[in-house]
Coordinates of C-alpha atoms in Angstrom, one line a residue:
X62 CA 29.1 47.2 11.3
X63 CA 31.0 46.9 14.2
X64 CA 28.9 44.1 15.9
X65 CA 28.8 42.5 12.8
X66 CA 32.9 42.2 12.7
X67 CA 32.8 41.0 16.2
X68 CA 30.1 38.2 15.7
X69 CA 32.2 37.1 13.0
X70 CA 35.3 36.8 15.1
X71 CA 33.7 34.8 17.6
X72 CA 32.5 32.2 14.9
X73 CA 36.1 32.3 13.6
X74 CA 37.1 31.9 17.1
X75 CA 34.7 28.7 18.6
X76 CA 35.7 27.1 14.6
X77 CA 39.5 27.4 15.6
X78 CA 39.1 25.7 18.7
X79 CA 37.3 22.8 17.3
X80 CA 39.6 22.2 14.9
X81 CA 42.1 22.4 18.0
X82 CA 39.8 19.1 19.3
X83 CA 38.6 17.3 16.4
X84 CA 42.0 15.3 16.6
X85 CA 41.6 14.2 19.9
X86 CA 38.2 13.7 20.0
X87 CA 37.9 11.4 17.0
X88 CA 40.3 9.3 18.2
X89 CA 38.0 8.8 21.1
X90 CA 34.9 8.7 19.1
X91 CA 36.4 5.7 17.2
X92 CA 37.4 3.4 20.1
X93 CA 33.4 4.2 21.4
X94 CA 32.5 3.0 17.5
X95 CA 34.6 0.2 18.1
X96 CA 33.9 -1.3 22.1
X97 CA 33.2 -4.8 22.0
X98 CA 32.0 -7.3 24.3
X99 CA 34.7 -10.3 23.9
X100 CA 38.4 -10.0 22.6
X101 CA 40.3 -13.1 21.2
X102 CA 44.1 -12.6 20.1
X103 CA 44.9 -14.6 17.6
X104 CA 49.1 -15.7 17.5
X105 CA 50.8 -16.7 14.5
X106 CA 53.5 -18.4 15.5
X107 CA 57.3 -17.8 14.5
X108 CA 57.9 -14.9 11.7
X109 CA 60.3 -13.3 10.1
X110 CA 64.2 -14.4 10.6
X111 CA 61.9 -17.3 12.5
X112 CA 61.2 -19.7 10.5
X113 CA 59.4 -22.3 12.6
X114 CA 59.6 -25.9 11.4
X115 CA 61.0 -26.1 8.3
X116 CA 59.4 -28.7 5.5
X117 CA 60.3 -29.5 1.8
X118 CA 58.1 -27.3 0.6
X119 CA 57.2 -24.8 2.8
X120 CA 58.0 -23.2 6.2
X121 CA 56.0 -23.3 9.1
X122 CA 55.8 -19.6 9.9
X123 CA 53.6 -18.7 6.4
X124 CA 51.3 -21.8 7.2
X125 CA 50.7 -20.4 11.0
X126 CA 50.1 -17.4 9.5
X127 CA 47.8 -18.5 6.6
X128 CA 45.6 -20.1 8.9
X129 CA 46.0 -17.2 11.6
X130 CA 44.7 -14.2 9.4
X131 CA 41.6 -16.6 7.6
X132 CA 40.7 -17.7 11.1
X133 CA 40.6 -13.4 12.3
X134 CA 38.3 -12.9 9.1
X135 CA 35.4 -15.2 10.1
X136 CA 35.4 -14.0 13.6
X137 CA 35.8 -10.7 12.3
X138 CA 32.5 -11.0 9.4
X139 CA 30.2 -12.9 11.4
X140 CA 30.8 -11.8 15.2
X141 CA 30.2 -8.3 15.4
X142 CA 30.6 -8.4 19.2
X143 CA 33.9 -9.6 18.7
X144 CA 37.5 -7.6 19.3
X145 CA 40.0 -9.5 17.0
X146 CA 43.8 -8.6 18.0
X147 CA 46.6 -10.3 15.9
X148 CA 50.5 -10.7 17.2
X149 CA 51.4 -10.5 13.7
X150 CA 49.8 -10.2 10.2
X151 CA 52.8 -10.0 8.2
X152 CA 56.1 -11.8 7.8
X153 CA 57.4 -10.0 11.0
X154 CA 59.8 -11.6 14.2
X155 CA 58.1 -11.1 17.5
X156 CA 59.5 -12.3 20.3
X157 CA 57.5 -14.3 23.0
X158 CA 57.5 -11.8 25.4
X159 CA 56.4 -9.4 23.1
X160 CA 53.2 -11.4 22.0
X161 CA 52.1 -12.0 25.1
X162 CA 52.4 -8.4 26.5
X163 CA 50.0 -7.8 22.9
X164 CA 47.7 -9.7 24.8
X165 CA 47.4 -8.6 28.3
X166 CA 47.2 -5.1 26.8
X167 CA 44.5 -5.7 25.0
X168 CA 42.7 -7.5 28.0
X169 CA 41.8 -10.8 26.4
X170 CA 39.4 -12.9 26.8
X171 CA 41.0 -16.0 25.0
X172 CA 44.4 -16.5 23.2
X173 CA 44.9 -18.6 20.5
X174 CA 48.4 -19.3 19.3
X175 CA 48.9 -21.8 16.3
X176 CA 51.6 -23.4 15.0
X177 CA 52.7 -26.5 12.8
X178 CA 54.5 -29.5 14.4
X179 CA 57.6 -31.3 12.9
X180 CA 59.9 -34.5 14.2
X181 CA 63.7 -34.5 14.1
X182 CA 63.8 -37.6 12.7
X183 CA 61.4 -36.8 10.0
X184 CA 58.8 -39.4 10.3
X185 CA 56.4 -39.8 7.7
X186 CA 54.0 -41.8 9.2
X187 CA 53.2 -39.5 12.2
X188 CA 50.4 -36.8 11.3
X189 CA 47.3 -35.2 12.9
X190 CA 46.4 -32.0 15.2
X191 CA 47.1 -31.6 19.3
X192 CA 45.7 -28.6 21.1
X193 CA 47.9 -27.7 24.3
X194 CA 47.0 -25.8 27.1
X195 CA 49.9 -24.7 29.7
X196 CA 50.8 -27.3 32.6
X197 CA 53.3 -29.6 33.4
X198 CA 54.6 -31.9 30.3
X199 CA 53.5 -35.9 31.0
X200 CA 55.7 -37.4 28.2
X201 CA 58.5 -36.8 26.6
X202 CA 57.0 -36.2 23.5
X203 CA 55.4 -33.5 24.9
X204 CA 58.4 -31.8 26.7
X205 CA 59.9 -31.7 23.0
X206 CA 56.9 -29.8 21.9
X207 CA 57.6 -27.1 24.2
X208 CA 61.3 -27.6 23.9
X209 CA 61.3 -26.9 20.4
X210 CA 58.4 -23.6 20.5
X211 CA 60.3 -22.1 23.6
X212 CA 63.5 -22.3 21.8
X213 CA 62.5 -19.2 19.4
X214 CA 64.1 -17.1 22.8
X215 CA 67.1 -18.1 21.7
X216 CA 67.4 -15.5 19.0
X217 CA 66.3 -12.9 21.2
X218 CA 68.4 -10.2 22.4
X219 CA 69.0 -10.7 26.6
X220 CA 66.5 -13.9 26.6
X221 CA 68.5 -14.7 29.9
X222 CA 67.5 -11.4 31.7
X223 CA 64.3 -11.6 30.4
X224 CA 63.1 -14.8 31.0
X225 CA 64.8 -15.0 34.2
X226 CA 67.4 -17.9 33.6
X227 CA 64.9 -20.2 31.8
X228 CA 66.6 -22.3 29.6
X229 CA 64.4 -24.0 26.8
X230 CA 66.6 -26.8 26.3
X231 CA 67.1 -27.9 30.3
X232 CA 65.0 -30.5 31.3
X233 CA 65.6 -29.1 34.9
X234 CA 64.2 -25.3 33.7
X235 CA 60.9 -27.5 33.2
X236 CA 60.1 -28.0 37.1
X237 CA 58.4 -24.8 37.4
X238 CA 55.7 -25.3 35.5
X239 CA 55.1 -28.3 37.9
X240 CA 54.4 -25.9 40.6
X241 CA 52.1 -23.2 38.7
X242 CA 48.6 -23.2 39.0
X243 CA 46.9 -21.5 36.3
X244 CA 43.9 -20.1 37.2
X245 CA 42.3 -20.8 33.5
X246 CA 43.2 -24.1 33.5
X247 CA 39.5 -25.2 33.2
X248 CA 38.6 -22.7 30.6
X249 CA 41.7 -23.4 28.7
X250 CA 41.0 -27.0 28.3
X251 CA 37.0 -26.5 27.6
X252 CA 38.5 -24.8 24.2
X253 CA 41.5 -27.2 23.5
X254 CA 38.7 -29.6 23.7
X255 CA 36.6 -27.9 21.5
X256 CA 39.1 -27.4 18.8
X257 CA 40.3 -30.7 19.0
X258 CA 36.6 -32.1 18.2
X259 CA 35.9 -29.8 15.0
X260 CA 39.5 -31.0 13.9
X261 CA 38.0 -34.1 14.0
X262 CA 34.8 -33.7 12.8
X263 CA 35.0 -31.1 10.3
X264 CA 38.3 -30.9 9.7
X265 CA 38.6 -34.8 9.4
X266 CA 42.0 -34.6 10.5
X267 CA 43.6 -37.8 13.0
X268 CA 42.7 -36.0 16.6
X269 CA 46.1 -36.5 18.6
X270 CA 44.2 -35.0 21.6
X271 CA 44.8 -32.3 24.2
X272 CA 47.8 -31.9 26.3
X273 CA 49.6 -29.7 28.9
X274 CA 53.3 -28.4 28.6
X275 CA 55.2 -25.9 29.6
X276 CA 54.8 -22.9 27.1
X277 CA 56.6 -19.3 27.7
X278 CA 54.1 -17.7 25.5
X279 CA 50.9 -19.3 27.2
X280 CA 53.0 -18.7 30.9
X281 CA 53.0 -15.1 30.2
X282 CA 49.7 -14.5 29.7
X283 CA 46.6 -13.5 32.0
X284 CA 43.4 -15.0 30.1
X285 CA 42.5 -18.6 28.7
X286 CA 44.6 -19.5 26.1
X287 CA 45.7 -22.8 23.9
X288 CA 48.9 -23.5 21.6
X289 CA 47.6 -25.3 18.6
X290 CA 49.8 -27.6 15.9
X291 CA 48.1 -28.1 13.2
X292 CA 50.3 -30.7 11.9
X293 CA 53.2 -32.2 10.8
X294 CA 55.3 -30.3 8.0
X295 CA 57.7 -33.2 8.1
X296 CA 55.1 -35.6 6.5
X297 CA 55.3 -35.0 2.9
X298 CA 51.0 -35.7 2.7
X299 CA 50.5 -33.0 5.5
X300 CA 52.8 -30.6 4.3
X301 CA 50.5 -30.3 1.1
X302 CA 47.6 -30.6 2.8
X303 CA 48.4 -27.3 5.6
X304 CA 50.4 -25.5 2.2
X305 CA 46.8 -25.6 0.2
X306 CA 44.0 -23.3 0.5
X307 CA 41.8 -26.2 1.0
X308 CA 43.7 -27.0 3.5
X309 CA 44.7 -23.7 5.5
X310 CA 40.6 -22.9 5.1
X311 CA 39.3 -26.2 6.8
X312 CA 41.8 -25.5 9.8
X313 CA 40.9 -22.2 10.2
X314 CA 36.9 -23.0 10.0
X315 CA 37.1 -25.7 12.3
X316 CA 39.2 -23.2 15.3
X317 CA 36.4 -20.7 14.1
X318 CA 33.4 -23.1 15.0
X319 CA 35.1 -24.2 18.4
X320 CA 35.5 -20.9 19.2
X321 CA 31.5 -19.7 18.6
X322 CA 31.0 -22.8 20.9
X323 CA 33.4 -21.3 23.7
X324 CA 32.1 -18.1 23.3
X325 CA 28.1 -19.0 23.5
X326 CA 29.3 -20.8 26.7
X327 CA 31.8 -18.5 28.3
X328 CA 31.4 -15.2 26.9
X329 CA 29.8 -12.8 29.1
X330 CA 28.8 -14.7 32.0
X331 CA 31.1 -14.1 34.3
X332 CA 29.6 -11.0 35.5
X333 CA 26.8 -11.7 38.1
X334 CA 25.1 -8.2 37.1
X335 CA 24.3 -9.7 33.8
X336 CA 24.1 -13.3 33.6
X337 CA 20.8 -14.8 33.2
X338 CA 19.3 -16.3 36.3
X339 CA 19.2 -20.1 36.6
X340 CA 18.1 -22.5 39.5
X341 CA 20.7 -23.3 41.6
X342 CA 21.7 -27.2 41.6
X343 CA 21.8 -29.3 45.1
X344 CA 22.8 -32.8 43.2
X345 CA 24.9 -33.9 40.6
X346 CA 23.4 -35.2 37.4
X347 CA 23.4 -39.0 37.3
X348 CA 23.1 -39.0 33.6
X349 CA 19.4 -40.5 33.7
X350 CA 18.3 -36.3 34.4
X351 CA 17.8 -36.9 37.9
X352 CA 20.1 -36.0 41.0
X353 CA 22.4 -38.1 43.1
X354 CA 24.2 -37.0 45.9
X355 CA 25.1 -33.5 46.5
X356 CA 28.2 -31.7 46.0
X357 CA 27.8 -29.9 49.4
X358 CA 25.0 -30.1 52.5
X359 CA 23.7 -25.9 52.0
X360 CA 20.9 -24.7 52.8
X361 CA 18.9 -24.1 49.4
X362 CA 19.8 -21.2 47.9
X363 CA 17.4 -18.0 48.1
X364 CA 15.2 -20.1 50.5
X365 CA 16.3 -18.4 54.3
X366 CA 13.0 -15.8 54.7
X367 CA 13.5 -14.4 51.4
X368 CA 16.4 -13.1 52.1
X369 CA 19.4 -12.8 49.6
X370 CA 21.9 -16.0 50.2
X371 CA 25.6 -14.5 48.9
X372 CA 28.0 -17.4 48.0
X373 CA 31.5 -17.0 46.5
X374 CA 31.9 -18.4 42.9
X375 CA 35.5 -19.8 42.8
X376 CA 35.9 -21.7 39.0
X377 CA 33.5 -22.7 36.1
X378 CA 33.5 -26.2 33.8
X379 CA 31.9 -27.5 30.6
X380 CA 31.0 -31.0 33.2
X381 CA 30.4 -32.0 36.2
X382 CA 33.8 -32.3 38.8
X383 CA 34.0 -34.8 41.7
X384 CA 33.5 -33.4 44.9
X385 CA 36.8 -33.7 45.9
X386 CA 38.4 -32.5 42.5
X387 CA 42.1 -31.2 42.9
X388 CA 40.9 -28.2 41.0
X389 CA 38.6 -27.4 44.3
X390 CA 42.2 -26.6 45.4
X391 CA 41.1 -28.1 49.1
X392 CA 38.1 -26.0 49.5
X393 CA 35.4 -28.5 51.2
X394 CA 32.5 -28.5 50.7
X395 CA 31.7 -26.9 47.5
X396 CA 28.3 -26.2 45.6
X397 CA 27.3 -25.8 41.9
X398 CA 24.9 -24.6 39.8
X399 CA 24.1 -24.4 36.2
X400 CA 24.0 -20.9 33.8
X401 CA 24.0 -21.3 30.2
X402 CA 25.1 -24.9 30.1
X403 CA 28.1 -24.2 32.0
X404 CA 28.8 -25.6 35.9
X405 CA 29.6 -22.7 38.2
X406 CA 31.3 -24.0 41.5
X407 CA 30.7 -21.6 44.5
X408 CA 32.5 -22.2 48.2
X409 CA 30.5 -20.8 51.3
X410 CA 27.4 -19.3 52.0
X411 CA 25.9 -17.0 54.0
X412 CA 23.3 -14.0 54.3
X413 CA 25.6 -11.6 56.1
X414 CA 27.2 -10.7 52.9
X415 CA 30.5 -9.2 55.6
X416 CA 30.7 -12.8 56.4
X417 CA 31.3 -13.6 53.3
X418 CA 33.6 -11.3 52.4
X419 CA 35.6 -12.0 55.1
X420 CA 35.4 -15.6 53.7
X421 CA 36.8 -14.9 50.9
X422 CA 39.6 -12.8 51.9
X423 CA 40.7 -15.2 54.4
X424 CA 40.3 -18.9 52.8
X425 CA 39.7 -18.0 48.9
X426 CA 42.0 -14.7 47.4
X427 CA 45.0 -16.8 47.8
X428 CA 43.4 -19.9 46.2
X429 CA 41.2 -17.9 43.6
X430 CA 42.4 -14.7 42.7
X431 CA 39.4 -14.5 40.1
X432 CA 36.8 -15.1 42.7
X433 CA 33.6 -12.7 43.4
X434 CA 30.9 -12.7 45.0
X435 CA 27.5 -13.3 43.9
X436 CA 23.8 -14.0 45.3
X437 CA 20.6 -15.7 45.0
X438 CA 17.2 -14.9 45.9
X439 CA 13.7 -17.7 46.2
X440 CA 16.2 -20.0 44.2
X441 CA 17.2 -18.0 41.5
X442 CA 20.3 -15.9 40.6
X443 CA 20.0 -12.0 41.2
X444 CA 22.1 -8.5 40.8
X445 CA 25.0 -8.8 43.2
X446 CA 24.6 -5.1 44.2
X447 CA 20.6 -5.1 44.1
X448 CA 21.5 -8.2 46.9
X449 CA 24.2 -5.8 48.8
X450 CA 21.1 -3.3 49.2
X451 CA 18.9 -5.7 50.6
X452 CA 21.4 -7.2 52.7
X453 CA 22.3 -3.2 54.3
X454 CA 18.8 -2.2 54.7
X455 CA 17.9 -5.6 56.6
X456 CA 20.4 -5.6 58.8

């Protein structure tokens, strides 16, 4: 009897102690059920006491937010490998700061904040879409832009502290995004380009093309990005046509398609260890599916006794960059190759993989902080640390 008592103790014991870790285990457990490979934030612009741009019917911040949340529910239905993170999903204020910190915790891979233009003067006759990316404004029109979305700090408490001194309203406060250098500039663009298209195309909305200005909320953040309007609420015709369903839907599908086309193209392959091998380029494409001149004299990659040729990959684009591109940031000469229709630019080369590393810590970190190293073997792309082995057992 006794042994039986104490047998039932113990099972009354080991229960009580799971119960004691079912509540922070499932949390865990969830978070495993819910890994993905790719994370897009989507940003509703304005909310709350924030109206946005205000028309005669409607206000801009339920029309960003229309198209915001119908946008999340494709991605979320048909891409399974997709982590959708939203700023806002209800008639809520968040300040800039705020939405971009959303982001960066979440580790995106792509931001997408959306918003509806207006004009001051409330000109009928100017409609259509414009995708930004962040940069230094080229006209007026588009300093206003950015005038008028930065301005939401404003109505935030300390935006002086917080956003150092940056005044959205000074022209002067403007001169710093003249000297940034976004490192996703490239893949920013690829998407603003994207969008733009299916805007076009499926859309069938007047394509007012892709810009740079100087956006807080893009400034702030660590991964591609794009501010999108997707219209003019001043122009009585577009007004209804972002305020309907019809409308709000054929927005959101056409951001949706360009970003399936971003994501077949960038998503994933920036990781050496798992992107598919692919010959390595020595020419540029002359459009006829031959070669012209190279983009750097190198020694064929993987070709040096079959030994492992380690290069440094500094930027990717959607086309083919002049030699002497400003986006090269100086680095001379520089080599390409082709993964998944995408041109990968690399800078240096060498079988001593130390070399190379030192390379890169002495000419490239500064330039690139995204850099990495990767490696090729008989002309084809390999695992960067199967190629580390090689390279320490040859030496």
């Amino acid at each position: 009897m006794q042994r039986s008592e104490n047998m039932e103790k113990n099972i009354l014991y080991i229960l009580h102690i799971i119960c004691l870790f079912v509540p922070f285990l499932m949390p865990a457990m969830a978070w495993g059920a819910q890994d993905k490979s790719f994370t897009v934030v989507i940003d509703a612009g304005h909310g709350g006491h924030d109206p946005g741009a205000v028309g005669k019917r409607g206000r801009e911040k339920s029309i960003n937010l229309s198209v915001a949340l119908k946008l999340g529910k494709l991605i979320e239905d048909n891409c399974g490998d997709t982590k959708v993170v939203y700023t806002r999903k209800r008639d809520a204020f968040v300040p800039l700061h705020r939405r971009a910190e959303i982001a960066n915790a979440a580790k995106a891979d792509l931001f997408i904040s959306i918003h509806t233009n207006s004009l001051a003067s409330r000109n009928s006759r100017v409609s259509g879409t414009e995708t930004y990316t962040l940069g230094l404004h080229k006209t007026e029109e588009n300093l206003e832009v950015a005038k008028k979305e930065n301005s939401v700090i404003l109505i935030e408490d300390d935006y002086r502290q917080r956003y150092a001194g940056f005044n959205p309203n000074s022209s002067e406060s403007y001169i710093i995004f003249e000297l940034l250098q976004d490192k996703n500039m490239v893949q920013s663009i690829d998407f603003a380009q994207r969008v733009q298209k299916q805007f076009k195309a499926s859309a069938r909305r007047i394509d007012k093309g892709v810009h740079q200005a100087g956006f807080l909320v893009l400034r702030e953040t660590t991964m591609p990005g794009v501010l999108i309007e997707l219209g003019y609420i001043t122009n009585p015709a577009e007004e209804q046509y972002l305020l309907s369903d019809r409308g709000s839907s054929a927005l959101a599908k056409s951001i949706y398609q360009a970003f399936l086309a971003y994501k077949q193209g960038h998503g994933g392959t920036l990781t050496p260890a798992v992107a598919e091998s692919a010959p390595v380029l020595q020419g540029q494409e002359d459009g006829k599916g031959g070669l012209s001149a190279p983009v750097a004299e190198a020694v064929p990659a993987g070709h040096v006794s079959g030994k492992p040729v380690f290069k440094i990959q500094i930027l990717t684009s959607d086309r083919i960059l002049p030699s002497k591109s400003r986006l090269f940031k100086g680095l001379a000469p520089v080599g390409r190759y082709k993964e998944k229709g995408i041109y990968k630019y690399t800078y240096g080369e060498s079988t001593d993989y130390n070399r190379l590393l030192r390379l890169k810590r002495s000419k490239v970190d500064a330039k690139f902080k995204d850099a990495f190293i990767i490696a090729f073997k008989n002309g084809e792309k390999m695992d960067i640390n199967q190629a580390i082995r090689e390279f320490k057992r040859n030496r």
